[in-house]
Amino acid sequence: MKVDARVGGKYRLQVQKDDGEFFTTVGTYREVKPPERLVFTWAFEKDGSGDEFGEVEPPEMLVTLEFRERGKQTELILTHEKFASIESRDRHEEGWTRCFNELGKFVGK
């Protein structure tokens, strides 16, 4: 994982599935406003198996994370937009749901 969390900075997240296939997400931070808001682009590398930033597949999507104080808790609002298709949107919804379910298990301890 590479993260340069500042406006104009880039990130790169690489995941390898059990079958050896890589999924590598890259993007650029457009807004960094701690502790309230984080906005960044989201795209996949064509061949995400390397160690450095590679060629990106279109389209470039946009993710906005908003954090709102709710007493002793924090509400997270995720907006992921600019999908190439309904199928892509649905797959991302499934992925985000799995991520937040796992995060909930971790945070709930």
PDB file of C-alpha atoms in Angstrom:
ATOM      1  CA  MET A   1       0.000   0.000   0.000  1.00  0.00           C
ATOM      2  CA  LYS A   2       1.225   3.474  -0.889  1.00  0.00           C
ATOM      3  CA  VAL A   3      -0.515   6.557   0.495  1.00  0.00           C
ATOM      4  CA  ASP A   4       0.326  10.244   0.118  1.00  0.00           C
ATOM      5  CA  ALA A   5      -2.797  11.713   1.754  1.00  0.00           C
ATOM      6  CA  ARG A   6      -2.629  15.320   0.609  1.00  0.00           C
ATOM      7  CA  VAL A   7      -4.382  17.172  -2.191  1.00  0.00           C
ATOM      8  CA  GLY A   8      -2.701  15.989  -5.381  1.00  0.00           C
ATOM      9  CA  GLY A   9      -1.083  13.043  -3.588  1.00  0.00           C
ATOM     10  CA  LYS A  10      -1.638   9.501  -4.828  1.00  0.00           C
ATOM     11  CA  TYR A  11      -2.515   6.160  -3.302  1.00  0.00           C
ATOM     12  CA  ARG A  12      -2.137   2.569  -4.484  1.00  0.00           C
ATOM     13  CA  LEU A  13      -3.871  -0.411  -2.853  1.00  0.00           C
ATOM     14  CA  GLN A  14      -2.956  -3.889  -4.046  1.00  0.00           C
ATOM     15  CA  VAL A  15      -4.855  -7.065  -3.136  1.00  0.00           C
ATOM     16  CA  GLN A  16      -3.958 -10.561  -4.298  1.00  0.00           C
ATOM     17  CA  LYS A  17      -6.713 -13.160  -4.441  1.00  0.00           C
ATOM     18  CA  ASP A  18      -6.151 -16.778  -3.413  1.00  0.00           C
ATOM     19  CA  ASP A  19      -5.857 -17.740  -7.096  1.00  0.00           C
ATOM     20  CA  GLY A  20      -2.953 -15.293  -7.527  1.00  0.00           C
ATOM     21  CA  GLU A  21      -4.861 -12.605  -9.441  1.00  0.00           C
ATOM     22  CA  PHE A  22      -4.131  -9.002  -8.407  1.00  0.00           C
ATOM     23  CA  PHE A  23      -6.626  -6.189  -7.978  1.00  0.00           C
ATOM     24  CA  THR A  24      -4.857  -2.863  -7.701  1.00  0.00           C
ATOM     25  CA  THR A  25      -6.736   0.365  -7.088  1.00  0.00           C
ATOM     26  CA  VAL A  26      -5.077   3.732  -7.611  1.00  0.00           C
ATOM     27  CA  GLY A  27      -6.136   7.329  -7.394  1.00  0.00           C
ATOM     28  CA  THR A  28      -5.398  10.918  -6.514  1.00  0.00           C
ATOM     29  CA  TYR A  29      -6.623  12.808  -3.478  1.00  0.00           C
ATOM     30  CA  ARG A  30      -8.766  15.759  -4.493  1.00  0.00           C
ATOM     31  CA  GLU A  31      -9.787  16.956  -1.034  1.00  0.00           C
ATOM     32  CA  VAL A  32      -8.293  16.185   2.374  1.00  0.00           C
ATOM     33  CA  LYS A  33     -10.106  17.920   5.216  1.00  0.00           C
ATOM     34  CA  PRO A  34      -9.463  16.106   8.515  1.00  0.00           C
ATOM     35  CA  PRO A  35     -11.511  14.975  10.316  1.00  0.00           C
ATOM     36  CA  GLU A  36     -14.530  15.739   8.124  1.00  0.00           C
ATOM     37  CA  ARG A  37     -14.032  14.818   4.484  1.00  0.00           C
ATOM     38  CA  LEU A  38     -11.852  12.859   2.090  1.00  0.00           C
ATOM     39  CA  VAL A  39     -12.355  12.880  -1.701  1.00  0.00           C
ATOM     40  CA  PHE A  40     -10.286  10.815  -4.120  1.00  0.00           C
ATOM     41  CA  THR A  41     -10.387   9.273  -7.564  1.00  0.00           C
ATOM     42  CA  TRP A  42     -10.716   5.494  -7.920  1.00  0.00           C
ATOM     43  CA  ALA A  43      -9.476   3.412 -10.849  1.00  0.00           C
ATOM     44  CA  PHE A  44      -7.985  -0.018 -11.477  1.00  0.00           C
ATOM     45  CA  GLU A  45      -4.598  -0.734 -12.972  1.00  0.00           C
ATOM     46  CA  LYS A  46      -4.646  -2.894 -16.116  1.00  0.00           C
ATOM     47  CA  ASP A  47      -1.876  -5.106 -14.725  1.00  0.00           C
ATOM     48  CA  GLY A  48      -1.793  -4.541 -10.999  1.00  0.00           C
ATOM     49  CA  SER A  49       0.876  -7.143 -10.251  1.00  0.00           C
ATOM     50  CA  GLY A  50       3.841  -4.748 -10.173  1.00  0.00           C
ATOM     51  CA  ASP A  51       5.243  -2.742  -7.294  1.00  0.00           C
ATOM     52  CA  GLU A  52       4.835   0.702  -8.860  1.00  0.00           C
ATOM     53  CA  PHE A  53       1.986   2.704 -10.376  1.00  0.00           C
ATOM     54  CA  GLY A  54       0.919   1.278 -13.732  1.00  0.00           C
ATOM     55  CA  GLU A  55      -1.438   1.988 -16.615  1.00  0.00           C
ATOM     56  CA  VAL A  56      -5.021   2.644 -15.488  1.00  0.00           C
ATOM     57  CA  GLU A  57      -8.242   1.256 -16.975  1.00  0.00           C
ATOM     58  CA  PRO A  58     -11.026   3.755 -17.621  1.00  0.00           C
ATOM     59  CA  PRO A  59     -13.228   5.045 -16.190  1.00  0.00           C
ATOM     60  CA  GLU A  60     -11.840   7.006 -13.309  1.00  0.00           C
ATOM     61  CA  MET A  61     -14.484   7.039 -10.584  1.00  0.00           C
ATOM     62  CA  LEU A  62     -14.862   9.363  -7.593  1.00  0.00           C
ATOM     63  CA  VAL A  63     -15.177   8.443  -3.916  1.00  0.00           C
ATOM     64  CA  THR A  64     -16.235  10.853  -1.178  1.00  0.00           C
ATOM     65  CA  LEU A  65     -16.025   9.932   2.494  1.00  0.00           C
ATOM     66  CA  GLU A  66     -17.745  12.224   4.985  1.00  0.00           C
ATOM     67  CA  PHE A  67     -17.340  11.780   8.734  1.00  0.00           C
ATOM     68  CA  ARG A  68     -19.978  13.261  11.038  1.00  0.00           C
ATOM     69  CA  GLU A  69     -19.806  13.327  14.793  1.00  0.00           C
ATOM     70  CA  ARG A  70     -22.808  11.680  16.424  1.00  0.00           C
ATOM     71  CA  GLY A  71     -22.177  11.908  20.157  1.00  0.00           C
ATOM     72  CA  LYS A  72     -19.584   9.257  20.999  1.00  0.00           C
ATOM     73  CA  GLN A  73     -19.918   7.721  17.560  1.00  0.00           C
ATOM     74  CA  THR A  74     -18.963   8.751  14.042  1.00  0.00           C
ATOM     75  CA  GLU A  75     -21.288   8.438  11.076  1.00  0.00           C
ATOM     76  CA  LEU A  76     -19.544   7.608   7.798  1.00  0.00           C
ATOM     77  CA  ILE A  77     -21.214   8.584   4.544  1.00  0.00           C
ATOM     78  CA  LEU A  78     -19.688   6.989   1.446  1.00  0.00           C
ATOM     79  CA  THR A  79     -20.481   8.215  -2.044  1.00  0.00           C
ATOM     80  CA  HIS A  80     -18.904   6.300  -4.936  1.00  0.00           C
ATOM     81  CA  GLU A  81     -19.859   7.631  -8.370  1.00  0.00           C
ATOM     82  CA  LYS A  82     -19.079   7.758 -12.092  1.00  0.00           C
ATOM     83  CA  PHE A  83     -19.372   4.021 -12.749  1.00  0.00           C
ATOM     84  CA  ALA A  84     -19.027   2.649 -16.272  1.00  0.00           C
ATOM     85  CA  SER A  85     -22.080   0.422 -15.863  1.00  0.00           C
ATOM     86  CA  ILE A  86     -24.805  -0.735 -13.513  1.00  0.00           C
ATOM     87  CA  GLU A  87     -22.921  -4.014 -13.129  1.00  0.00           C
ATOM     88  CA  SER A  88     -19.809  -2.158 -11.990  1.00  0.00           C
ATOM     89  CA  ARG A  89     -21.874  -0.140  -9.520  1.00  0.00           C
ATOM     90  CA  ASP A  90     -23.426  -3.299  -8.110  1.00  0.00           C
ATOM     91  CA  ARG A  91     -20.044  -5.052  -7.729  1.00  0.00           C
ATOM     92  CA  HIS A  92     -18.636  -2.046  -5.911  1.00  0.00           C
ATOM     93  CA  GLU A  93     -21.672  -1.931  -3.628  1.00  0.00           C
ATOM     94  CA  GLU A  94     -21.044  -5.588  -2.729  1.00  0.00           C
ATOM     95  CA  GLY A  95     -17.358  -4.881  -2.112  1.00  0.00           C
ATOM     96  CA  TRP A  96     -17.957  -1.840   0.064  1.00  0.00           C
ATOM     97  CA  THR A  97     -20.611  -3.737   2.031  1.00  0.00           C
ATOM     98  CA  ARG A  98     -18.141  -6.562   2.747  1.00  0.00           C
ATOM     99  CA  CYS A  99     -15.462  -4.045   3.774  1.00  0.00           C
ATOM    100  CA  PHE A 100     -17.774  -2.235   6.176  1.00  0.00           C
ATOM    101  CA  ASN A 101     -19.068  -5.494   7.644  1.00  0.00           C
ATOM    102  CA  GLU A 102     -15.479  -6.522   8.402  1.00  0.00           C
ATOM    103  CA  LEU A 103     -14.660  -3.063   9.772  1.00  0.00           C
ATOM    104  CA  GLY A 104     -17.718  -3.306  12.022  1.00  0.00           C
ATOM    105  CA  LYS A 105     -16.396  -6.571  13.472  1.00  0.00           C
ATOM    106  CA  PHE A 106     -13.040  -4.946  14.166  1.00  0.00           C
ATOM    107  CA  VAL A 107     -14.363  -1.666  15.591  1.00  0.00           C
ATOM    108  CA  GLY A 108     -17.034  -3.405  17.657  1.00  0.00           C
ATOM    109  CA  LYS A 109     -14.398  -5.191  19.786  1.00  0.00           C
TER     110      LYS A 109
END
